[in-house]
C-alpha positions as a Python dict, from the first residue, in 0.01 Angstrom:
ca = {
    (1, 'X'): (0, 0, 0),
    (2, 'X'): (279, 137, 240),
    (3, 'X'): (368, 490, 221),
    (4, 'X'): (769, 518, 48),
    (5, 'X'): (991, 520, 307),
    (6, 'X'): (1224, 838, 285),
    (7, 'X'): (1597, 779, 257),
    (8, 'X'): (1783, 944, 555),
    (9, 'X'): (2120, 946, 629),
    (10, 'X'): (2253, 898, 978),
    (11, 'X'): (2593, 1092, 1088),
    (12, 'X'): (2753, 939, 1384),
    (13, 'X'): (3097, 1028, 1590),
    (14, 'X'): (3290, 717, 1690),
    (15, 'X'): (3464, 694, 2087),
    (16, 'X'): (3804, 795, 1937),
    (17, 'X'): (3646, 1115, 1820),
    (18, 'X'): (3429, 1160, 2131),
    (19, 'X'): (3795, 1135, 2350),
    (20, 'X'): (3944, 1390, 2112),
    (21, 'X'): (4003, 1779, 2299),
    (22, 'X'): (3882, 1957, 2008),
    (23, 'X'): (3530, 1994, 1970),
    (24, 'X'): (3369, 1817, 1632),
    (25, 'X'): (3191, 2084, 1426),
    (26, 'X'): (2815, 2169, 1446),
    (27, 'X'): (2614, 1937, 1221),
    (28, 'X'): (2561, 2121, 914),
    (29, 'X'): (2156, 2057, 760),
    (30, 'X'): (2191, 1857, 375),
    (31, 'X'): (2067, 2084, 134),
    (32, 'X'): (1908, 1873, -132),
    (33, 'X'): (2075, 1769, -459),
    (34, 'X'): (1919, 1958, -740),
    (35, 'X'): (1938, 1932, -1154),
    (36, 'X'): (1825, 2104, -1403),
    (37, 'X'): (1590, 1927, -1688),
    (38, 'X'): (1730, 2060, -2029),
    (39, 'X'): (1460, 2206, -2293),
    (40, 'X'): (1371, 1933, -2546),
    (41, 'X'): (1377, 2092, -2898),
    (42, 'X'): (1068, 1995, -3060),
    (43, 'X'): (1048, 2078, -3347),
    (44, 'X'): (914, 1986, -3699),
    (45, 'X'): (1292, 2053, -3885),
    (46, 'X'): (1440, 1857, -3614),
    (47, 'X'): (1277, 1546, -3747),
    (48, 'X'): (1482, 1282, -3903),
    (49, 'X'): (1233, 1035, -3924),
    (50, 'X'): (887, 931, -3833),
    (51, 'X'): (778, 554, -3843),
    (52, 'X'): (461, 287, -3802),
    (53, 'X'): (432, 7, -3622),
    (54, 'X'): (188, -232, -3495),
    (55, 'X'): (145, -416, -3117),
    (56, 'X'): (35, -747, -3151),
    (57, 'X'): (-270, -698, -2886),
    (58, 'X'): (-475, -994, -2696),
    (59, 'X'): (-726, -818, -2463),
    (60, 'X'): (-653, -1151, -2174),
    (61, 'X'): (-267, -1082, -2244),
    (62, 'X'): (-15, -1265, -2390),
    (63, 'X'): (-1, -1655, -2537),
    (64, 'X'): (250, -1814, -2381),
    (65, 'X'): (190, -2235, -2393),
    (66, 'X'): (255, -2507, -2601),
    (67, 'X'): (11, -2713, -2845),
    (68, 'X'): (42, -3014, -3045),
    (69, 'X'): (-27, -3070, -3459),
    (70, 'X'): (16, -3472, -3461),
    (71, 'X'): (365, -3541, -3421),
    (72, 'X'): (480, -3151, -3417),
    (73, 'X'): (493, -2942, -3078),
    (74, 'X'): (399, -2570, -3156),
    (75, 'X'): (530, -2344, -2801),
    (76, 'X'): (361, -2010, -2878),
    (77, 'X'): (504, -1672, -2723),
    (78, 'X'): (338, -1401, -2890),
    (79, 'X'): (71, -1093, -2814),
    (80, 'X'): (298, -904, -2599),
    (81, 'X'): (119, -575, -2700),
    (82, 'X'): (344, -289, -2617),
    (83, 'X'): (605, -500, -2439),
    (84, 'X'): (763, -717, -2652),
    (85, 'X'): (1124, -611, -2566),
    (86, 'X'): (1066, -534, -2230),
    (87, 'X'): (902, -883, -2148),
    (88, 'X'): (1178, -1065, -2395),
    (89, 'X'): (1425, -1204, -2162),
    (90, 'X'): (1095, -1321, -1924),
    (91, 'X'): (853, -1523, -2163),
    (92, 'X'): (1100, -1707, -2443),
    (93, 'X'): (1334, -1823, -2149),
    (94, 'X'): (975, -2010, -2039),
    (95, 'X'): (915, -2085, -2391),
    (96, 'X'): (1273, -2249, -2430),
    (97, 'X'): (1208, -2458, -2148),
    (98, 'X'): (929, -2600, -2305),
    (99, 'X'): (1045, -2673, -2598),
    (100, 'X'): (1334, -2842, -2397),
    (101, 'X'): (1057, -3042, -2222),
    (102, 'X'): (956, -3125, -2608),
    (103, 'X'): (1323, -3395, -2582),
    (104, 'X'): (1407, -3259, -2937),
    (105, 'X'): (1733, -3047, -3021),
    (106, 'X'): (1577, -2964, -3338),
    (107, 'X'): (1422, -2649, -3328),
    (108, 'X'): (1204, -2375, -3556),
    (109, 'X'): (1156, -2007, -3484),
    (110, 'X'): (872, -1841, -3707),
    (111, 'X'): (931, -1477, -3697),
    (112, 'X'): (1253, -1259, -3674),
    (113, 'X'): (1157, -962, -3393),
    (114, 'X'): (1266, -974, -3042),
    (115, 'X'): (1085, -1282, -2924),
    (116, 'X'): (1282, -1498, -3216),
    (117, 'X'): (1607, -1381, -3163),
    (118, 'X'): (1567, -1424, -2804),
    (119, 'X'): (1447, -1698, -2834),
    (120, 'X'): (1647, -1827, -3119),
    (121, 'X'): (1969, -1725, -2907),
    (122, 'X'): (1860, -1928, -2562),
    (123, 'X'): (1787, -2231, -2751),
    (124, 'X'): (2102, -2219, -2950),
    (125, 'X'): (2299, -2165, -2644),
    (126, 'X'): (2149, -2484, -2504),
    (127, 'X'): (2265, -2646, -2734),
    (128, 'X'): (1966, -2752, -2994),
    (129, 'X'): (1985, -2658, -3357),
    (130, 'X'): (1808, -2331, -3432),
    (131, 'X'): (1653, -2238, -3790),
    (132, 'X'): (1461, -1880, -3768),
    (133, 'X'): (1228, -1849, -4017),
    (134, 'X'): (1053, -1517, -4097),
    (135, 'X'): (952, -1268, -4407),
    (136, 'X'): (1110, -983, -4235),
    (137, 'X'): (1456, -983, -4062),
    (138, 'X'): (1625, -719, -3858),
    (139, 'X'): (1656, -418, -3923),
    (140, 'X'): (1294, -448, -4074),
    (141, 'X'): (1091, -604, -3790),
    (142, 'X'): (866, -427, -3588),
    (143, 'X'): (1076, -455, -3277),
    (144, 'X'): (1299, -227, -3458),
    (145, 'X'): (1002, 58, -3426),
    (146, 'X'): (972, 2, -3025),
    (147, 'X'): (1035, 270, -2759),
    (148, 'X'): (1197, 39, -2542),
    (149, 'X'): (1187, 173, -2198),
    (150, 'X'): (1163, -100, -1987),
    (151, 'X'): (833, -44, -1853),
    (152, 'X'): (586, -324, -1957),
    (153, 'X'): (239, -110, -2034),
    (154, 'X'): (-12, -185, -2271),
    (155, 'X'): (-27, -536, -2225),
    (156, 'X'): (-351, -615, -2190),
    (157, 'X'): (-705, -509, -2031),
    (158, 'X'): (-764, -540, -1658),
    (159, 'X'): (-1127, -616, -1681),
    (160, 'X'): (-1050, -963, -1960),
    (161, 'X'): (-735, -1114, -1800),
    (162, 'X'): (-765, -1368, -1575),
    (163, 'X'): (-624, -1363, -1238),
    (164, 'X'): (-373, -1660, -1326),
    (165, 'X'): (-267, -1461, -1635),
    (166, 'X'): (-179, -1144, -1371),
    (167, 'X'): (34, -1373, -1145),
    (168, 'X'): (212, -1532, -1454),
    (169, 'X'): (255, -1188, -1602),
    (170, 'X'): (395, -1081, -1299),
    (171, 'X'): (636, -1303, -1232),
    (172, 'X'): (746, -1309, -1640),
    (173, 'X'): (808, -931, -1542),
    (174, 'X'): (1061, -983, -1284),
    (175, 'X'): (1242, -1249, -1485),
    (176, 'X'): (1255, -1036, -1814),
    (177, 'X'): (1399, -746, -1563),
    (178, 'X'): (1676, -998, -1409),
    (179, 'X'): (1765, -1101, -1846),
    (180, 'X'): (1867, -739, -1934),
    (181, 'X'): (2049, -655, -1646),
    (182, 'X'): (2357, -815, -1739),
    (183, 'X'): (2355, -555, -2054),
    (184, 'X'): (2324, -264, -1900),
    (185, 'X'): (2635, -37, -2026),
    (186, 'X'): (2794, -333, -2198),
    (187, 'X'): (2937, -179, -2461),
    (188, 'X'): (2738, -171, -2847),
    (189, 'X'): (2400, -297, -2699),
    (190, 'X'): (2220, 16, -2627),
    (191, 'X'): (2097, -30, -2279),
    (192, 'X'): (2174, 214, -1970),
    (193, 'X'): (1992, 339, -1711),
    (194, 'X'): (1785, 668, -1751),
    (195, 'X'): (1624, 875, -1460),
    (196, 'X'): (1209, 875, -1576),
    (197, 'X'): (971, 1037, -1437),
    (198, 'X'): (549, 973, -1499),
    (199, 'X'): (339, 1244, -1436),
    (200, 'X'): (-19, 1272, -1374),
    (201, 'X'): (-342, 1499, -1339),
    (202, 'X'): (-488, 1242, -1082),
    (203, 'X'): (-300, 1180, -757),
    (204, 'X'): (-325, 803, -755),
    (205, 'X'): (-462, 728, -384),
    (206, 'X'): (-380, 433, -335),
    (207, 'X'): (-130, 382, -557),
    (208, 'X'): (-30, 77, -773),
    (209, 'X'): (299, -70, -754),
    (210, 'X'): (490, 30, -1082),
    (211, 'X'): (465, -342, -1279),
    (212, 'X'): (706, -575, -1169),
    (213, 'X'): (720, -415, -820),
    (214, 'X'): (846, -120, -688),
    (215, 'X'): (1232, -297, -640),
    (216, 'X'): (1292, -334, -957),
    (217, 'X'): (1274, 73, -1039),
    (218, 'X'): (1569, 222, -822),
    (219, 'X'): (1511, 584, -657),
    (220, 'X'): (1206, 562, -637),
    (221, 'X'): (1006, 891, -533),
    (222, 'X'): (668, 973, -542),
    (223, 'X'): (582, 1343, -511),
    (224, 'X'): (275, 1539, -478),
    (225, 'X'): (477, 1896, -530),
    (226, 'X'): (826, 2000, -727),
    (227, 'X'): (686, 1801, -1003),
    (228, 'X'): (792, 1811, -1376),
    (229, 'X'): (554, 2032, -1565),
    (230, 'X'): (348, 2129, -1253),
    (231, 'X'): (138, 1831, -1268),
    (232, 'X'): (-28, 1743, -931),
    (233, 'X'): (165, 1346, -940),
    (234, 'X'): (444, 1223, -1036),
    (235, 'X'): (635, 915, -960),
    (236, 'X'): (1020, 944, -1042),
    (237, 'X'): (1263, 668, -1056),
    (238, 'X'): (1543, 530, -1275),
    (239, 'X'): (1464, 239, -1525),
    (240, 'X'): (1648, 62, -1823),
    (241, 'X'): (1671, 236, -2171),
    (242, 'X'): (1684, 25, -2427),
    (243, 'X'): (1795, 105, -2809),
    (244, 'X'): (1647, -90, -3038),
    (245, 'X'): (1918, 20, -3319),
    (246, 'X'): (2165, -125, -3122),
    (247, 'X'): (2057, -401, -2894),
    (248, 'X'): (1880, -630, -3181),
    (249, 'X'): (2189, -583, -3444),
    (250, 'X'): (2386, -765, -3113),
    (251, 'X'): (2102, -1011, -2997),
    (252, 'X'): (2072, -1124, -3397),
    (253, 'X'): (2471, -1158, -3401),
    (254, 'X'): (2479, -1328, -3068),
    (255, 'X'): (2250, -1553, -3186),
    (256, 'X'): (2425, -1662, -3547),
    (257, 'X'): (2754, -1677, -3309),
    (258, 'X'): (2581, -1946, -3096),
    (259, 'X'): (2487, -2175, -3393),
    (260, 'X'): (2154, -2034, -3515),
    (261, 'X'): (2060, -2018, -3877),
    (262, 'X'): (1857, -1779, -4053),
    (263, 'X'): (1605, -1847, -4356),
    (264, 'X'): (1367, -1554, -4492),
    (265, 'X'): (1072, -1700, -4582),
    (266, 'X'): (695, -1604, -4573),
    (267, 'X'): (366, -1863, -4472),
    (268, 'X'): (54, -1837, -4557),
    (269, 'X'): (-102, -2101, -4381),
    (270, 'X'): (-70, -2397, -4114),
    (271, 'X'): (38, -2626, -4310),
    (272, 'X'): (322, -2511, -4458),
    (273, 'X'): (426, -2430, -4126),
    (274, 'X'): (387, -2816, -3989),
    (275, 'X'): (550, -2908, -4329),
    (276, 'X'): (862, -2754, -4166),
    (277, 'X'): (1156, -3038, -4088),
    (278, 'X'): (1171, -2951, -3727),
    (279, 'X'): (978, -3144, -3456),
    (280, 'X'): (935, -2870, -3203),
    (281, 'X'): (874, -2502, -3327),
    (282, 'X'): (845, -2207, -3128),
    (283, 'X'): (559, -1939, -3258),
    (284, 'X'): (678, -1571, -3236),
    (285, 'X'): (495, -1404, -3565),
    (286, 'X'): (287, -1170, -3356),
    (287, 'X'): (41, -1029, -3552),
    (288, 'X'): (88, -1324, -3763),
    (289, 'X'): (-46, -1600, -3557),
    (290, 'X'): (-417, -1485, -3632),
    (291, 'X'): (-385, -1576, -3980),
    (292, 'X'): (-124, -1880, -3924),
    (293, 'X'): (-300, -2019, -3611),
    (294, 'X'): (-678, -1857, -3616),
    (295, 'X'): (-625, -1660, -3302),
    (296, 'X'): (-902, -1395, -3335),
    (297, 'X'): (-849, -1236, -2993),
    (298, 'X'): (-539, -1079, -3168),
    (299, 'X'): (-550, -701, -3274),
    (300, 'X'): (-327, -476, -3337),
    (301, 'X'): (-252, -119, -3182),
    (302, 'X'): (-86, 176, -3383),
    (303, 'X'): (208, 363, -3261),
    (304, 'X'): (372, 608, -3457),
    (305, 'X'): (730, 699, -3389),
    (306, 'X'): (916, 1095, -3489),
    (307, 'X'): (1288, 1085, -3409),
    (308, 'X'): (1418, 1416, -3356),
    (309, 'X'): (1824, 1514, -3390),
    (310, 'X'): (2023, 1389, -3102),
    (311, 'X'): (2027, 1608, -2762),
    (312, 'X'): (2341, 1487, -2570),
    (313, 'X'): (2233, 1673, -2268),
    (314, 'X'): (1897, 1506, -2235),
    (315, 'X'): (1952, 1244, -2021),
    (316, 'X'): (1600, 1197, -1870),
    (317, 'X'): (1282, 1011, -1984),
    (318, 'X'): (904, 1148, -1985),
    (319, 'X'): (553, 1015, -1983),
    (320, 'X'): (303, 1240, -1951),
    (321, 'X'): (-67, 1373, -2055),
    (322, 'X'): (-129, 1649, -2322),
    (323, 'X'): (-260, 1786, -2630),
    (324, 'X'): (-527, 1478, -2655),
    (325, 'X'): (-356, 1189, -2539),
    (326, 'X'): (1, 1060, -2400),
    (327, 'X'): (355, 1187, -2500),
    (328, 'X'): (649, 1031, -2402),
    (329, 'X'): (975, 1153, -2426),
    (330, 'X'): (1312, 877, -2468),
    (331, 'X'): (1648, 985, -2491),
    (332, 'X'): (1889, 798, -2768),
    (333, 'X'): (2236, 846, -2897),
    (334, 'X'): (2084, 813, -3246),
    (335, 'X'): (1829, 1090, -3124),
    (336, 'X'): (1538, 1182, -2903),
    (337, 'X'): (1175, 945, -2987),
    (338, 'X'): (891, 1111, -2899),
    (339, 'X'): (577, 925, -2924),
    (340, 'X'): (259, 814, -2724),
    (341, 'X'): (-17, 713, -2953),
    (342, 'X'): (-233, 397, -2938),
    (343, 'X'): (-434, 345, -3235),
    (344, 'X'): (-652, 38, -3119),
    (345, 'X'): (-743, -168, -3430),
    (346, 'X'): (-627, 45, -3644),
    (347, 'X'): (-440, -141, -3914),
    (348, 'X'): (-295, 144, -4114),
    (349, 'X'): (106, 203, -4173),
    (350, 'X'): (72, 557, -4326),
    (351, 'X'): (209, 827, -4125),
    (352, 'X'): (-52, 1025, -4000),
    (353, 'X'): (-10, 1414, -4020),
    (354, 'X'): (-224, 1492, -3742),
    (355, 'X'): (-105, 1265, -3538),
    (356, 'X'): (254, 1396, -3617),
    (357, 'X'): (122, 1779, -3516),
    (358, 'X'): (2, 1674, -3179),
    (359, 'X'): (340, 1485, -3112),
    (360, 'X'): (604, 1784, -3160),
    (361, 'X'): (328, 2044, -3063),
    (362, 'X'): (252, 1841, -2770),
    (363, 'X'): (625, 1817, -2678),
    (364, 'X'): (700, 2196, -2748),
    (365, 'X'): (424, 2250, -2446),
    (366, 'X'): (561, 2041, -2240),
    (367, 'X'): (935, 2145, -2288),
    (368, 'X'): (818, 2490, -2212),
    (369, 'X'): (608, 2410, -1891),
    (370, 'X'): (976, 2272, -1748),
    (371, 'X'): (1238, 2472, -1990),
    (372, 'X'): (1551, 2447, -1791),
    (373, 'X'): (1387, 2430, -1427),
    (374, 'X'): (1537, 2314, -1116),
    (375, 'X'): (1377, 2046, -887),
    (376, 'X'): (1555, 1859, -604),
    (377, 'X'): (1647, 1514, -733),
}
């Protein structure tokens, strides 16, 4: 791939100035613009909360096509793994055009995270009657649990998806990108911009562009020195923040404003789901669809959540290796999430102590390898 271009700036003196008598000044050099990276307090009585959650993992990547039962049309749009709300906006807009393809305006949702009020809101919007059915509703869904940086990772495994899945995927990316931006600082839906930075003990040669493409993430810098925490690599750049708090309480009330009607109501098998009234019904139960719909490729991957008091002043984003495994650091007004474990298969919702030690210990490393340094921005 290309090396980054550097951004320069160009300082120019127009014929007026040239004809003046005095003499401009001597071009002064630009120092560079440096921060400072506040400590993040981790720490175990600074915990509010720590939480569970599953990914709904398929190994090729997400399902994202419709099938028919008879007379019904089933358009599924689930297995997003780790990127549920990040790839929102990009797969149910594709999934409400084919159930617009489907000529019905009757529609059913099965499953109340992300994907189903997305979805749920799109289709009610264009115009077709909208019944979301699921056992668990916001704020109970595991959407609720997500990280949320808009960073689609842990999607699926290079080595199983097909190449037509990769230039699908890529393209969802870049659509689900385009469906946030319009929220970005619009005020109660919890997404802003945040400056991130990934670090690394590898210095990726070549380098992969960040998913999406390297547009879509602006300031882009990669550096091999002045990195945060002294790691050899790090690639710094600005991406969307996303609070999950917020932004599904609005997409869910959005969505009951447009028309769409909400029923809480648990399946346990295929049939009562084609039992349902609706002609056309668009799958979003996750996990759920290996049970419902016999998808065996699907398994799930812990994560496990602490929220720590709020920090005002941290207004950055981590990734990064330690103590074991990855720690990531995102900034919320409700308070900082620190997380970074992926418990493949692992089906369990108790909070694992161990797990919870290597988070804030992990953390408390890392906050002192870059406690209130400077780096040029």
């Amino acid at each position: 791939m290309p090396e980054l271009a550097r951004r320069t700036v160009l300082l120019g003196l127009g014929a007026t100035a040239l004809a003046a008598c005095v003499s401009p000044p001597a071009a002064m050099p630009l120092a560079p613009v440096e921060r400072t990276f506040p400590k993040v307090l981790s720490q175990r009585d600074r915990i509010t909360r720590t939480v569970v959650g599953l990914r709904p993992f398929r190994p090729q990547g997400f399902r994202l096509e419709a099938e028919r039962f008879g007379e019904k049309t089933v358009i599924h749009n689930y297995g997003h793994g780790g990127c549920g709300v990040t790839l929102s906006w990009g797969t149910c807009q594709r999934a409400a055009v084919m159930a617009g393809e489907a000529g019905r305006l009757d529609v059913a949702i099965l499953g109340g995270g992300v994907m189903g009020l997305t979805s749920a809101l799109i289709l009610a919007r264009r115009g077709h009657a909208v019944t979301v059915y699921a056992e668990l509703m916001h704020p109970n869904t595991t959407s609720n649990i997500a990280g949320a940086l808009w960073l689609p990772s842990s999607l699926y495994d290079r080595d199983v998806a097909s190449e037509e899945f990769l230039r699908l995927n890529w393209q969802v990316t870049r659509e689900a990108h385009r469906g946030f931006l319009p929220y970005v600082n619009r005020p109660g839906y919890g997404v802003s911009w945040v400056q991130h930075s990934e670090v690394s003990n590898r210095v990726r040669d070549p380098r992969w562009a960040l998913p999406g493409g390297d547009d879509l993430y602006p300031d882009l810098d990669v550096r091999t020195a002045e990195t945060r925490f002294g790691f050899p690599y790090e690639e710094r750049y600005h991406a969307m923040m996303i609070d999950p708090d917020y932004y599904l309480d609005m997409l869910m009330k959005d969505a009951q404003l447009a028309g769409a009607k909400f029923i809480a109501r648990r399946f346990e098998a295929l049939e009562e789901v084609l039992a349902l009234p609706q002609p056309v019904i668009v799958n979003c139960t996750g996990l759920g669809a290996a049970k419902l719909f016999g998808d065996e490729t699907l398994m799930p991957i812990r994560g496990q959540l602490s929220h720590l008091l709020p920090q005002p002043e941290i207004d950055y984003s981590y990734t990064a290796p330690g103590n074991g495994g990855a720690l990531y650091m995102f900034p919320r007004k409700t308070g900082l999430v620190l997380g970074g474990s992926h418990g493949r298969g692992d089906f369990s919702m108790d909070v694992s102590e161990e797990e919870l030690t290597r988070m804030i210990d992990g953390h408390a490393a890392l906050a002192e390898r870059a406690a209130f340094s400077t780096f040029s921005a």
